[in-house]
mmCIF file with all atom_site columns, C-alpha atoms in Angstrom:
data_model
loop_
_atom_site.group_PDB
_atom_site.id
_atom_site.type_symbol
_atom_site.label_atom_id
_atom_site.label_alt_id
_atom_site.label_comp_id
_atom_site.label_asym_id
_atom_site.label_entity_id
_atom_site.label_seq_id
_atom_site.pdbx_PDB_ins_code
_atom_site.Cartn_x
_atom_site.Cartn_y
_atom_site.Cartn_z
_atom_site.occupancy
_atom_site.B_iso_or_equiv
_atom_site.pdbx_formal_charge
_atom_site.auth_seq_id
_atom_site.auth_comp_id
_atom_site.auth_asym_id
_atom_site.auth_atom_id
_atom_site.pdbx_PDB_model_num
ATOM 1   C CA . UNK T 1 1   ? 133.718 111.845 78.787 1.00 0.00 ? 1   UNK T CA 1
ATOM 2   C CA . UNK T 1 2   ? 134.885 108.809 76.922 1.00 0.00 ? 2   UNK T CA 1
ATOM 3   C CA . UNK T 1 3   ? 134.854 110.561 73.582 1.00 0.00 ? 3   UNK T CA 1
ATOM 4   C CA . UNK T 1 4   ? 137.055 108.455 71.364 1.00 0.00 ? 4   UNK T CA 1
ATOM 5   C CA . UNK T 1 5   ? 134.783 106.836 68.756 1.00 0.00 ? 5   UNK T CA 1
ATOM 6   C CA . UNK T 1 6   ? 134.914 103.108 68.145 1.00 0.00 ? 6   UNK T CA 1
ATOM 7   C CA . UNK T 1 7   ? 136.901 103.293 64.941 1.00 0.00 ? 7   UNK T CA 1
ATOM 8   C CA . UNK T 1 8   ? 139.572 105.332 66.700 1.00 0.00 ? 8   UNK T CA 1
ATOM 9   C CA . UNK T 1 9   ? 140.046 103.008 69.629 1.00 0.00 ? 9   UNK T CA 1
ATOM 10  C CA . UNK T 1 10  ? 140.850 99.631  68.151 1.00 0.00 ? 10  UNK T CA 1
ATOM 11  C CA . UNK T 1 11  ? 137.198 99.186  67.284 1.00 0.00 ? 11  UNK T CA 1
ATOM 12  C CA . UNK T 1 12  ? 136.054 99.463  70.874 1.00 0.00 ? 12  UNK T CA 1
ATOM 13  C CA . UNK T 1 13  ? 134.739 102.419 72.844 1.00 0.00 ? 13  UNK T CA 1
ATOM 14  C CA . UNK T 1 14  ? 137.480 102.506 75.453 1.00 0.00 ? 14  UNK T CA 1
ATOM 15  C CA . UNK T 1 15  ? 138.424 104.934 78.157 1.00 0.00 ? 15  UNK T CA 1
ATOM 16  C CA . UNK T 1 16  ? 140.208 107.393 75.965 1.00 0.00 ? 16  UNK T CA 1
ATOM 17  C CA . UNK T 1 17  ? 140.369 111.099 75.840 1.00 0.00 ? 17  UNK T CA 1
ATOM 18  C CA . UNK T 1 18  ? 138.590 113.828 74.295 1.00 0.00 ? 18  UNK T CA 1
ATOM 19  C CA . UNK T 1 19  ? 137.797 117.543 73.874 1.00 0.00 ? 19  UNK T CA 1
ATOM 20  C CA . UNK T 1 20  ? 136.630 119.388 74.550 1.00 0.00 ? 20  UNK T CA 1
ATOM 21  C CA . UNK T 1 21  ? 137.804 119.400 73.085 1.00 0.00 ? 21  UNK T CA 1
ATOM 22  C CA . UNK T 1 22  ? 135.813 118.272 76.013 1.00 0.00 ? 22  UNK T CA 1
ATOM 23  C CA . UNK T 1 23  ? 136.036 114.703 76.967 1.00 0.00 ? 23  UNK T CA 1
ATOM 24  C CA . UNK T 1 24  ? 134.362 112.290 79.253 1.00 0.00 ? 24  UNK T CA 1
ATOM 25  C CA . UNK T 1 25  ? 135.391 109.037 80.797 1.00 0.00 ? 25  UNK T CA 1
ATOM 26  C CA . UNK T 1 26  ? 138.880 107.632 81.094 1.00 0.00 ? 26  UNK T CA 1
ATOM 27  C CA . UNK T 1 27  ? 142.484 107.816 79.967 1.00 0.00 ? 27  UNK T CA 1
ATOM 28  C CA . UNK T 1 28  ? 144.901 109.153 77.464 1.00 0.00 ? 28  UNK T CA 1
ATOM 29  C CA . UNK T 1 29  ? 145.542 112.493 75.824 1.00 0.00 ? 29  UNK T CA 1
ATOM 30  C CA . UNK T 1 30  ? 143.043 113.920 73.409 1.00 0.00 ? 30  UNK T CA 1
ATOM 31  C CA . UNK T 1 31  ? 143.428 114.301 69.687 1.00 0.00 ? 31  UNK T CA 1
ATOM 32  C CA . UNK T 1 32  ? 142.860 117.959 70.343 1.00 0.00 ? 32  UNK T CA 1
ATOM 33  C CA . UNK T 1 33  ? 145.935 117.967 72.529 1.00 0.00 ? 33  UNK T CA 1
ATOM 34  C CA . UNK T 1 34  ? 148.002 116.586 69.694 1.00 0.00 ? 34  UNK T CA 1
ATOM 35  C CA . UNK T 1 35  ? 146.749 119.300 67.375 1.00 0.00 ? 35  UNK T CA 1
ATOM 36  C CA . UNK T 1 36  ? 148.063 121.994 69.742 1.00 0.00 ? 36  UNK T CA 1
ATOM 37  C CA . UNK T 1 37  ? 151.820 121.853 70.130 1.00 0.00 ? 37  UNK T CA 1
ATOM 38  C CA . UNK T 1 38  ? 152.139 124.720 72.603 1.00 0.00 ? 38  UNK T CA 1
ATOM 39  C CA . UNK T 1 39  ? 150.418 125.310 75.891 1.00 0.00 ? 39  UNK T CA 1
ATOM 40  C CA . UNK T 1 40  ? 147.752 127.960 75.671 1.00 0.00 ? 40  UNK T CA 1
ATOM 41  C CA . UNK T 1 41  ? 149.183 131.450 76.061 1.00 0.00 ? 41  UNK T CA 1
ATOM 42  C CA . UNK T 1 42  ? 152.824 130.414 76.136 1.00 0.00 ? 42  UNK T CA 1
ATOM 43  C CA . UNK T 1 43  ? 153.624 133.093 73.602 1.00 0.00 ? 43  UNK T CA 1
ATOM 44  C CA . UNK T 1 44  ? 151.520 135.877 75.107 1.00 0.00 ? 44  UNK T CA 1
ATOM 45  C CA . UNK T 1 45  ? 152.855 139.202 76.233 1.00 0.00 ? 45  UNK T CA 1
ATOM 46  C CA . UNK T 1 46  ? 153.391 140.699 79.676 1.00 0.00 ? 46  UNK T CA 1
ATOM 47  C CA . UNK T 1 47  ? 152.100 139.180 82.863 1.00 0.00 ? 47  UNK T CA 1
ATOM 48  C CA . UNK T 1 48  ? 149.952 142.165 83.736 1.00 0.00 ? 48  UNK T CA 1
ATOM 49  C CA . UNK T 1 49  ? 148.287 144.847 81.689 1.00 0.00 ? 49  UNK T CA 1
ATOM 50  C CA . UNK T 1 50  ? 145.253 147.072 81.615 1.00 0.00 ? 50  UNK T CA 1
ATOM 51  C CA . UNK T 1 51  ? 141.915 145.349 81.874 1.00 0.00 ? 51  UNK T CA 1
ATOM 52  C CA . UNK T 1 52  ? 139.834 145.512 78.683 1.00 0.00 ? 52  UNK T CA 1
ATOM 53  C CA . UNK T 1 53  ? 136.326 146.925 78.658 1.00 0.00 ? 53  UNK T CA 1
ATOM 54  C CA . UNK T 1 54  ? 133.547 144.390 78.990 1.00 0.00 ? 54  UNK T CA 1
ATOM 55  C CA . UNK T 1 55  ? 131.431 145.430 75.967 1.00 0.00 ? 55  UNK T CA 1
ATOM 56  C CA . UNK T 1 56  ? 129.265 142.290 75.996 1.00 0.00 ? 56  UNK T CA 1
ATOM 57  C CA . UNK T 1 57  ? 128.056 140.971 72.672 1.00 0.00 ? 57  UNK T CA 1
ATOM 58  C CA . UNK T 1 58  ? 124.334 141.175 71.996 1.00 0.00 ? 58  UNK T CA 1
ATOM 59  C CA . UNK T 1 59  ? 123.075 137.686 72.804 1.00 0.00 ? 59  UNK T CA 1
ATOM 60  C CA . UNK T 1 60  ? 120.598 137.880 69.932 1.00 0.00 ? 60  UNK T CA 1
ATOM 61  C CA . UNK T 1 61  ? 123.524 137.810 67.490 1.00 0.00 ? 61  UNK T CA 1
ATOM 62  C CA . UNK T 1 62  ? 124.918 134.586 68.893 1.00 0.00 ? 62  UNK T CA 1
ATOM 63  C CA . UNK T 1 63  ? 124.071 131.112 67.613 1.00 0.00 ? 63  UNK T CA 1
ATOM 64  C CA . UNK T 1 64  ? 121.623 129.292 69.870 1.00 0.00 ? 64  UNK T CA 1
ATOM 65  C CA . UNK T 1 65  ? 123.076 126.146 71.406 1.00 0.00 ? 65  UNK T CA 1
ATOM 66  C CA . UNK T 1 66  ? 120.952 123.226 72.569 1.00 0.00 ? 66  UNK T CA 1
ATOM 67  C CA . UNK T 1 67  ? 122.114 119.838 73.776 1.00 0.00 ? 67  UNK T CA 1
ATOM 68  C CA . UNK T 1 68  ? 120.213 116.543 73.710 1.00 0.00 ? 68  UNK T CA 1
ATOM 69  C CA . UNK T 1 69  ? 118.294 115.748 76.911 1.00 0.00 ? 69  UNK T CA 1
ATOM 70  C CA . UNK T 1 70  ? 120.647 112.903 77.840 1.00 0.00 ? 70  UNK T CA 1
ATOM 71  C CA . UNK T 1 71  ? 123.727 115.169 77.936 1.00 0.00 ? 71  UNK T CA 1
ATOM 72  C CA . UNK T 1 72  ? 124.276 117.679 80.746 1.00 0.00 ? 72  UNK T CA 1
ATOM 73  C CA . UNK T 1 73  ? 127.190 120.092 81.214 1.00 0.00 ? 73  UNK T CA 1
ATOM 74  C CA . UNK T 1 74  ? 127.629 121.980 84.490 1.00 0.00 ? 74  UNK T CA 1
ATOM 75  C CA . UNK T 1 75  ? 129.957 124.971 84.846 1.00 0.00 ? 75  UNK T CA 1
ATOM 76  C CA . UNK T 1 76  ? 130.991 126.187 88.286 1.00 0.00 ? 76  UNK T CA 1
ATOM 77  C CA . UNK T 1 77  ? 132.417 129.639 89.069 1.00 0.00 ? 77  UNK T CA 1
ATOM 78  C CA . UNK T 1 78  ? 130.466 131.690 86.555 1.00 0.00 ? 78  UNK T CA 1
ATOM 79  C CA . UNK T 1 79  ? 130.904 135.023 88.401 1.00 0.00 ? 79  UNK T CA 1
ATOM 80  C CA . UNK T 1 80  ? 134.188 136.528 89.580 1.00 0.00 ? 80  UNK T CA 1
ATOM 81  C CA . UNK T 1 81  ? 133.149 140.114 90.222 1.00 0.00 ? 81  UNK T CA 1
ATOM 82  C CA . UNK T 1 82  ? 135.090 141.242 87.154 1.00 0.00 ? 82  UNK T CA 1
ATOM 83  C CA . UNK T 1 83  ? 132.903 141.794 84.077 1.00 0.00 ? 83  UNK T CA 1
ATOM 84  C CA . UNK T 1 84  ? 135.648 140.892 81.610 1.00 0.00 ? 84  UNK T CA 1
ATOM 85  C CA . UNK T 1 85  ? 136.615 137.674 83.377 1.00 0.00 ? 85  UNK T CA 1
ATOM 86  C CA . UNK T 1 86  ? 132.937 136.764 83.622 1.00 0.00 ? 86  UNK T CA 1
ATOM 87  C CA . UNK T 1 87  ? 132.626 137.231 79.856 1.00 0.00 ? 87  UNK T CA 1
ATOM 88  C CA . UNK T 1 88  ? 135.617 134.932 79.299 1.00 0.00 ? 88  UNK T CA 1
ATOM 89  C CA . UNK T 1 89  ? 134.049 132.256 81.506 1.00 0.00 ? 89  UNK T CA 1
ATOM 90  C CA . UNK T 1 90  ? 130.701 132.578 79.752 1.00 0.00 ? 90  UNK T CA 1
ATOM 91  C CA . UNK T 1 91  ? 132.187 132.254 76.273 1.00 0.00 ? 91  UNK T CA 1
ATOM 92  C CA . UNK T 1 92  ? 134.333 129.312 77.335 1.00 0.00 ? 92  UNK T CA 1
ATOM 93  C CA . UNK T 1 93  ? 131.224 127.517 78.594 1.00 0.00 ? 93  UNK T CA 1
ATOM 94  C CA . UNK T 1 94  ? 129.456 128.174 75.307 1.00 0.00 ? 94  UNK T CA 1
ATOM 95  C CA . UNK T 1 95  ? 132.505 126.902 73.449 1.00 0.00 ? 95  UNK T CA 1
ATOM 96  C CA . UNK T 1 96  ? 132.437 123.598 75.304 1.00 0.00 ? 96  UNK T CA 1
ATOM 97  C CA . UNK T 1 97  ? 128.693 123.291 74.706 1.00 0.00 ? 97  UNK T CA 1
ATOM 98  C CA . UNK T 1 98  ? 129.149 124.168 71.030 1.00 0.00 ? 98  UNK T CA 1
ATOM 99  C CA . UNK T 1 99  ? 131.577 121.329 70.388 1.00 0.00 ? 99  UNK T CA 1
ATOM 100 C CA . UNK T 1 100 ? 129.251 118.837 72.073 1.00 0.00 ? 100 UNK T CA 1
ATOM 101 C CA . UNK T 1 101 ? 126.311 120.179 70.077 1.00 0.00 ? 101 UNK T CA 1
ATOM 102 C CA . UNK T 1 102 ? 128.229 119.507 66.865 1.00 0.00 ? 102 UNK T CA 1
ATOM 103 C CA . UNK T 1 103 ? 129.125 115.999 68.021 1.00 0.00 ? 103 UNK T CA 1
ATOM 104 C CA . UNK T 1 104 ? 125.626 115.067 69.147 1.00 0.00 ? 104 UNK T CA 1
ATOM 105 C CA . UNK T 1 105 ? 123.933 116.501 66.069 1.00 0.00 ? 105 UNK T CA 1
ATOM 106 C CA . UNK T 1 106 ? 121.968 119.366 67.627 1.00 0.00 ? 106 UNK T CA 1
ATOM 107 C CA . UNK T 1 107 ? 124.148 121.748 65.601 1.00 0.00 ? 107 UNK T CA 1
ATOM 108 C CA . UNK T 1 108 ? 124.881 119.660 62.487 1.00 0.00 ? 108 UNK T CA 1
ATOM 109 C CA . UNK T 1 109 ? 126.383 122.584 60.556 1.00 0.00 ? 109 UNK T CA 1
ATOM 110 C CA . UNK T 1 110 ? 128.749 123.476 63.403 1.00 0.00 ? 110 UNK T CA 1
ATOM 111 C CA . UNK T 1 111 ? 127.678 127.114 63.409 1.00 0.00 ? 111 UNK T CA 1
ATOM 112 C CA . UNK T 1 112 ? 128.298 127.607 67.130 1.00 0.00 ? 112 UNK T CA 1
ATOM 113 C CA . UNK T 1 113 ? 131.569 125.670 66.964 1.00 0.00 ? 113 UNK T CA 1
ATOM 114 C CA . UNK T 1 114 ? 132.879 128.092 64.340 1.00 0.00 ? 114 UNK T CA 1
ATOM 115 C CA . UNK T 1 115 ? 131.588 131.072 66.328 1.00 0.00 ? 115 UNK T CA 1
ATOM 116 C CA . UNK T 1 116 ? 133.389 130.217 69.575 1.00 0.00 ? 116 UNK T CA 1
ATOM 117 C CA . UNK T 1 117 ? 136.631 128.745 68.164 1.00 0.00 ? 117 UNK T CA 1
ATOM 118 C CA . UNK T 1 118 ? 139.451 130.107 66.066 1.00 0.00 ? 118 UNK T CA 1
ATOM 119 C CA . UNK T 1 119 ? 142.912 129.023 64.939 1.00 0.00 ? 119 UNK T CA 1
ATOM 120 C CA . UNK T 1 120 ? 144.258 125.724 66.222 1.00 0.00 ? 120 UNK T CA 1
ATOM 121 C CA . UNK T 1 121 ? 141.316 125.149 68.527 1.00 0.00 ? 121 UNK T CA 1
ATOM 122 C CA . UNK T 1 122 ? 138.885 125.401 65.648 1.00 0.00 ? 122 UNK T CA 1
ATOM 123 C CA . UNK T 1 123 ? 140.914 123.037 63.465 1.00 0.00 ? 123 UNK T CA 1
ATOM 124 C CA . UNK T 1 124 ? 141.127 120.501 66.280 1.00 0.00 ? 124 UNK T CA 1
ATOM 125 C CA . UNK T 1 125 ? 137.422 120.796 67.051 1.00 0.00 ? 125 UNK T CA 1
ATOM 126 C CA . UNK T 1 126 ? 136.414 120.182 63.456 1.00 0.00 ? 126 UNK T CA 1
ATOM 127 C CA . UNK T 1 127 ? 138.685 117.149 63.252 1.00 0.00 ? 127 UNK T CA 1
ATOM 128 C CA . UNK T 1 128 ? 137.315 115.730 66.482 1.00 0.00 ? 128 UNK T CA 1
ATOM 129 C CA . UNK T 1 129 ? 133.703 116.172 65.430 1.00 0.00 ? 129 UNK T CA 1
ATOM 130 C CA . UNK T 1 130 ? 134.421 114.474 62.113 1.00 0.00 ? 130 UNK T CA 1
ATOM 131 C CA . UNK T 1 131 ? 135.948 111.492 63.899 1.00 0.00 ? 131 UNK T CA 1
ATOM 132 C CA . UNK T 1 132 ? 132.748 111.008 65.873 1.00 0.00 ? 132 UNK T CA 1
ATOM 133 C CA . UNK T 1 133 ? 130.735 111.313 62.701 1.00 0.00 ? 133 UNK T CA 1
ATOM 134 C CA . UNK T 1 134 ? 132.874 108.738 60.908 1.00 0.00 ? 134 UNK T CA 1
ATOM 135 C CA . UNK T 1 135 ? 132.467 106.339 63.830 1.00 0.00 ? 135 UNK T CA 1
ATOM 136 C CA . UNK T 1 136 ? 128.700 106.970 64.078 1.00 0.00 ? 136 UNK T CA 1
ATOM 137 C CA . UNK T 1 137 ? 129.239 107.855 67.741 1.00 0.00 ? 137 UNK T CA 1
ATOM 138 C CA . UNK T 1 138 ? 127.749 110.480 70.044 1.00 0.00 ? 138 UNK T CA 1
ATOM 139 C CA . UNK T 1 139 ? 127.868 111.548 73.705 1.00 0.00 ? 139 UNK T CA 1
ATOM 140 C CA . UNK T 1 140 ? 125.685 110.948 76.737 1.00 0.00 ? 140 UNK T CA 1
ATOM 141 C CA . UNK T 1 141 ? 125.823 111.544 80.491 1.00 0.00 ? 141 UNK T CA 1
ATOM 142 C CA . UNK T 1 142 ? 127.220 114.436 82.505 1.00 0.00 ? 142 UNK T CA 1
ATOM 143 C CA . UNK T 1 143 ? 130.377 116.535 82.727 1.00 0.00 ? 143 UNK T CA 1
ATOM 144 C CA . UNK T 1 144 ? 131.213 119.077 85.421 1.00 0.00 ? 144 UNK T CA 1
ATOM 145 C CA . UNK T 1 145 ? 133.721 121.921 84.967 1.00 0.00 ? 145 UNK T CA 1
ATOM 146 C CA . UNK T 1 146 ? 135.250 123.488 88.075 1.00 0.00 ? 146 UNK T CA 1
ATOM 147 C CA . UNK T 1 147 ? 138.253 125.452 89.454 1.00 0.00 ? 147 UNK T CA 1
ATOM 148 C CA . UNK T 1 148 ? 137.888 127.836 86.521 1.00 0.00 ? 148 UNK T CA 1
ATOM 149 C CA . UNK T 1 149 ? 140.548 130.557 86.752 1.00 0.00 ? 149 UNK T CA 1
ATOM 150 C CA . UNK T 1 150 ? 141.021 133.459 84.334 1.00 0.00 ? 150 UNK T CA 1
ATOM 151 C CA . UNK T 1 151 ? 144.173 135.522 83.805 1.00 0.00 ? 151 UNK T CA 1
ATOM 152 C CA . UNK T 1 152 ? 143.848 138.555 81.530 1.00 0.00 ? 152 UNK T CA 1
ATOM 153 C CA . UNK T 1 153 ? 146.763 139.244 79.176 1.00 0.00 ? 153 UNK T CA 1
ATOM 154 C CA . UNK T 1 154 ? 146.152 142.652 77.692 1.00 0.00 ? 154 UNK T CA 1
ATOM 155 C CA . UNK T 1 155 ? 142.901 143.868 76.208 1.00 0.00 ? 155 UNK T CA 1
ATOM 156 C CA . UNK T 1 156 ? 142.165 140.989 73.844 1.00 0.00 ? 156 UNK T CA 1
ATOM 157 C CA . UNK T 1 157 ? 143.821 137.879 75.280 1.00 0.00 ? 157 UNK T CA 1
ATOM 158 C CA . UNK T 1 158 ? 142.984 135.719 78.286 1.00 0.00 ? 158 UNK T CA 1
ATOM 159 C CA . UNK T 1 159 ? 144.277 132.466 79.722 1.00 0.00 ? 159 UNK T CA 1
ATOM 160 C CA . UNK T 1 160 ? 141.816 130.103 81.363 1.00 0.00 ? 160 UNK T CA 1
ATOM 161 C CA . UNK T 1 161 ? 142.543 126.927 83.275 1.00 0.00 ? 161 UNK T CA 1
ATOM 162 C CA . UNK T 1 162 ? 139.856 124.619 84.568 1.00 0.00 ? 162 UNK T CA 1
ATOM 163 C CA . UNK T 1 163 ? 139.192 121.062 85.645 1.00 0.00 ? 163 UNK T CA 1
ATOM 164 C CA . UNK T 1 164 ? 136.630 118.629 84.305 1.00 0.00 ? 164 UNK T CA 1
ATOM 165 C CA . UNK T 1 165 ? 134.936 115.750 86.090 1.00 0.00 ? 165 UNK T CA 1
ATOM 166 C CA . UNK T 1 166 ? 134.081 113.425 83.215 1.00 0.00 ? 166 UNK T CA 1
ATOM 167 C CA . UNK T 1 167 ? 133.387 110.335 85.314 1.00 0.00 ? 167 UNK T CA 1
ATOM 168 C CA . UNK T 1 168 ? 129.698 110.317 84.408 1.00 0.00 ? 168 UNK T CA 1
ATOM 169 C CA . UNK T 1 169 ? 129.993 110.997 80.678 1.00 0.00 ? 169 UNK T CA 1
ATOM 170 C CA . UNK T 1 170 ? 130.375 108.402 77.947 1.00 0.00 ? 170 UNK T CA 1
ATOM 171 C CA . UNK T 1 171 ? 130.468 107.748 74.241 1.00 0.00 ? 171 UNK T CA 1
ATOM 172 C CA . UNK T 1 172 ? 127.434 106.034 72.777 1.00 0.00 ? 172 UNK T CA 1
ATOM 173 C CA . UNK T 1 173 ? 126.634 104.253 69.550 1.00 0.00 ? 173 UNK T CA 1
ATOM 174 C CA . UNK T 1 174 ? 124.209 106.319 67.459 1.00 0.00 ? 174 UNK T CA 1
ATOM 175 C CA . UNK T 1 175 ? 122.647 103.249 65.889 1.00 0.00 ? 175 UNK T CA 1
ATOM 176 C CA . UNK T 1 176 ? 121.951 101.304 69.071 1.00 0.00 ? 176 UNK T CA 1
ATOM 177 C CA . UNK T 1 177 ? 121.876 104.194 71.530 1.00 0.00 ? 177 UNK T CA 1
ATOM 178 C CA . UNK T 1 178 ? 124.015 102.119 73.883 1.00 0.00 ? 178 UNK T CA 1
ATOM 179 C CA . UNK T 1 179 ? 126.486 103.970 76.115 1.00 0.00 ? 179 UNK T CA 1
ATOM 180 C CA . UNK T 1 180 ? 129.928 102.589 76.838 1.00 0.00 ? 180 UNK T CA 1
ATOM 181 C CA . UNK T 1 181 ? 130.105 102.990 80.607 1.00 0.00 ? 181 UNK T CA 1
ATOM 182 C CA . UNK T 1 182 ? 133.736 102.879 81.633 1.00 0.00 ? 182 UNK T CA 1
ATOM 183 C CA . UNK T 1 183 ? 134.944 102.666 85.248 1.00 0.00 ? 183 UNK T CA 1
ATOM 184 C CA . UNK T 1 184 ? 135.953 105.810 87.136 1.00 0.00 ? 184 UNK T CA 1
ATOM 185 C CA . UNK T 1 185 ? 139.722 106.286 87.424 1.00 0.00 ? 185 UNK T CA 1
ATOM 186 C CA . UNK T 1 186 ? 142.085 109.203 87.987 1.00 0.00 ? 186 UNK T CA 1
ATOM 187 C CA . UNK T 1 187 ? 141.910 109.758 84.230 1.00 0.00 ? 187 UNK T CA 1
ATOM 188 C CA . UNK T 1 188 ? 138.244 110.655 84.556 1.00 0.00 ? 188 UNK T CA 1
ATOM 189 C CA . UNK T 1 189 ? 139.491 114.056 85.785 1.00 0.00 ? 189 UNK T CA 1
ATOM 190 C CA . UNK T 1 190 ? 141.076 116.436 83.302 1.00 0.00 ? 190 UNK T CA 1
ATOM 191 C CA . UNK T 1 191 ? 142.986 119.717 83.515 1.00 0.00 ? 191 UNK T CA 1
ATOM 192 C CA . UNK T 1 192 ? 142.416 122.132 80.642 1.00 0.00 ? 192 UNK T CA 1
ATOM 193 C CA . UNK T 1 193 ? 144.739 125.000 79.705 1.00 0.00 ? 193 UNK T CA 1
ATOM 194 C CA . UNK T 1 194 ? 143.203 127.346 77.176 1.00 0.00 ? 194 UNK T CA 1
ATOM 195 C CA . UNK T 1 195 ? 143.862 130.636 75.468 1.00 0.00 ? 195 UNK T CA 1
ATOM 196 C CA . UNK T 1 196 ? 141.013 132.890 74.358 1.00 0.00 ? 196 UNK T CA 1
ATOM 197 C CA . UNK T 1 197 ? 141.229 135.893 72.032 1.00 0.00 ? 197 UNK T CA 1
ATOM 198 C CA . UNK T 1 198 ? 138.587 138.606 71.874 1.00 0.00 ? 198 UNK T CA 1
ATOM 199 C CA . UNK T 1 199 ? 137.510 139.236 68.292 1.00 0.00 ? 199 UNK T CA 1
ATOM 200 C CA . UNK T 1 200 ? 136.274 142.468 66.737 1.00 0.00 ? 200 UNK T CA 1
ATOM 201 C CA . UNK T 1 201 ? 132.697 141.587 67.662 1.00 0.00 ? 201 UNK T CA 1
ATOM 202 C CA . UNK T 1 202 ? 133.572 141.199 71.327 1.00 0.00 ? 202 UNK T CA 1
ATOM 203 C CA . UNK T 1 203 ? 133.369 137.405 71.526 1.00 0.00 ? 203 UNK T CA 1
ATOM 204 C CA . UNK T 1 204 ? 136.067 135.550 73.448 1.00 0.00 ? 204 UNK T CA 1
ATOM 205 C CA . UNK T 1 205 ? 137.015 132.781 71.042 1.00 0.00 ? 205 UNK T CA 1
ATOM 206 C CA . UNK T 1 206 ? 139.126 129.817 72.146 1.00 0.00 ? 206 UNK T CA 1
ATOM 207 C CA . UNK T 1 207 ? 142.280 129.765 70.033 1.00 0.00 ? 207 UNK T CA 1
ATOM 208 C CA . UNK T 1 208 ? 144.349 127.124 71.833 1.00 0.00 ? 208 UNK T CA 1
ATOM 209 C CA . UNK T 1 209 ? 143.442 124.268 74.170 1.00 0.00 ? 209 UNK T CA 1
ATOM 210 C CA . UNK T 1 210 ? 145.467 121.542 75.826 1.00 0.00 ? 210 UNK T CA 1
ATOM 211 C CA . UNK T 1 211 ? 144.194 118.920 78.278 1.00 0.00 ? 211 UNK T CA 1
ATOM 212 C CA . UNK T 1 212 ? 146.061 116.807 80.809 1.00 0.00 ? 212 UNK T CA 1
ATOM 213 C CA . UNK T 1 213 ? 144.138 113.705 81.780 1.00 0.00 ? 213 UNK T CA 1
ATOM 214 C CA . UNK T 1 214 ? 144.657 112.455 85.333 1.00 0.00 ? 214 UNK T CA 1
ATOM 215 C CA . UNK T 1 215 ? 146.092 115.789 86.542 1.00 0.00 ? 215 UNK T CA 1
ATOM 216 C CA . UNK T 1 216 ? 146.716 115.740 90.285 1.00 0.00 ? 216 UNK T CA 1
ATOM 217 C CA . UNK T 1 217 ? 145.098 119.140 90.939 1.00 0.00 ? 217 UNK T CA 1
ATOM 218 C CA . UNK T 1 218 ? 141.783 117.985 89.507 1.00 0.00 ? 218 UNK T CA 1
ATOM 219 C CA . UNK T 1 219 ? 141.389 114.821 91.559 1.00 0.00 ? 219 UNK T CA 1
ATOM 220 C CA . UNK T 1 220 ? 138.437 114.723 94.010 1.00 0.00 ? 220 UNK T CA 1
#
């Protein structure tokens, strides 16, 4: 999605990048990218190790995430046949939803954002949400996440890459409700590289995230 608020884009809602922490729309690297100076998992251990136990977290203990009716996120490849990888995919999806909930105001305290993020990813997410708030901007439209691939690195670390189709998502002015509909370009498609770490409660928290806008492998 085009998630760079007006004040951050020369006073116009242009095709810039996002987040993610999720982003929608057109070009450039996200502020979240700049906050993460190493690709997710670059400093992880061996290439292959024992698979951790699934031990899913009780869903009743998790913050409830809702998005406004004019914002839709779709996540493909939710089941791999491996319970641990499925848990990583599920928590990544909730992480992306959590950031958007904080931006759009359905989670004004950022409870879910804090739950699903840690380390650099959490710092970047908080900064990004604040930038939207300062610009009085929100999100609208649709984003689709696909080619989601998990690599387990030991019992508590996972690497996840995925693509995002953000061609139908846009920034909007909170005061007027008007969306800034930018044209679809190669930069409407984004490659995400993320690292997730399993905490003591069994939640896979995103700790690092880097996006590459216009990545060749994500083009339709």
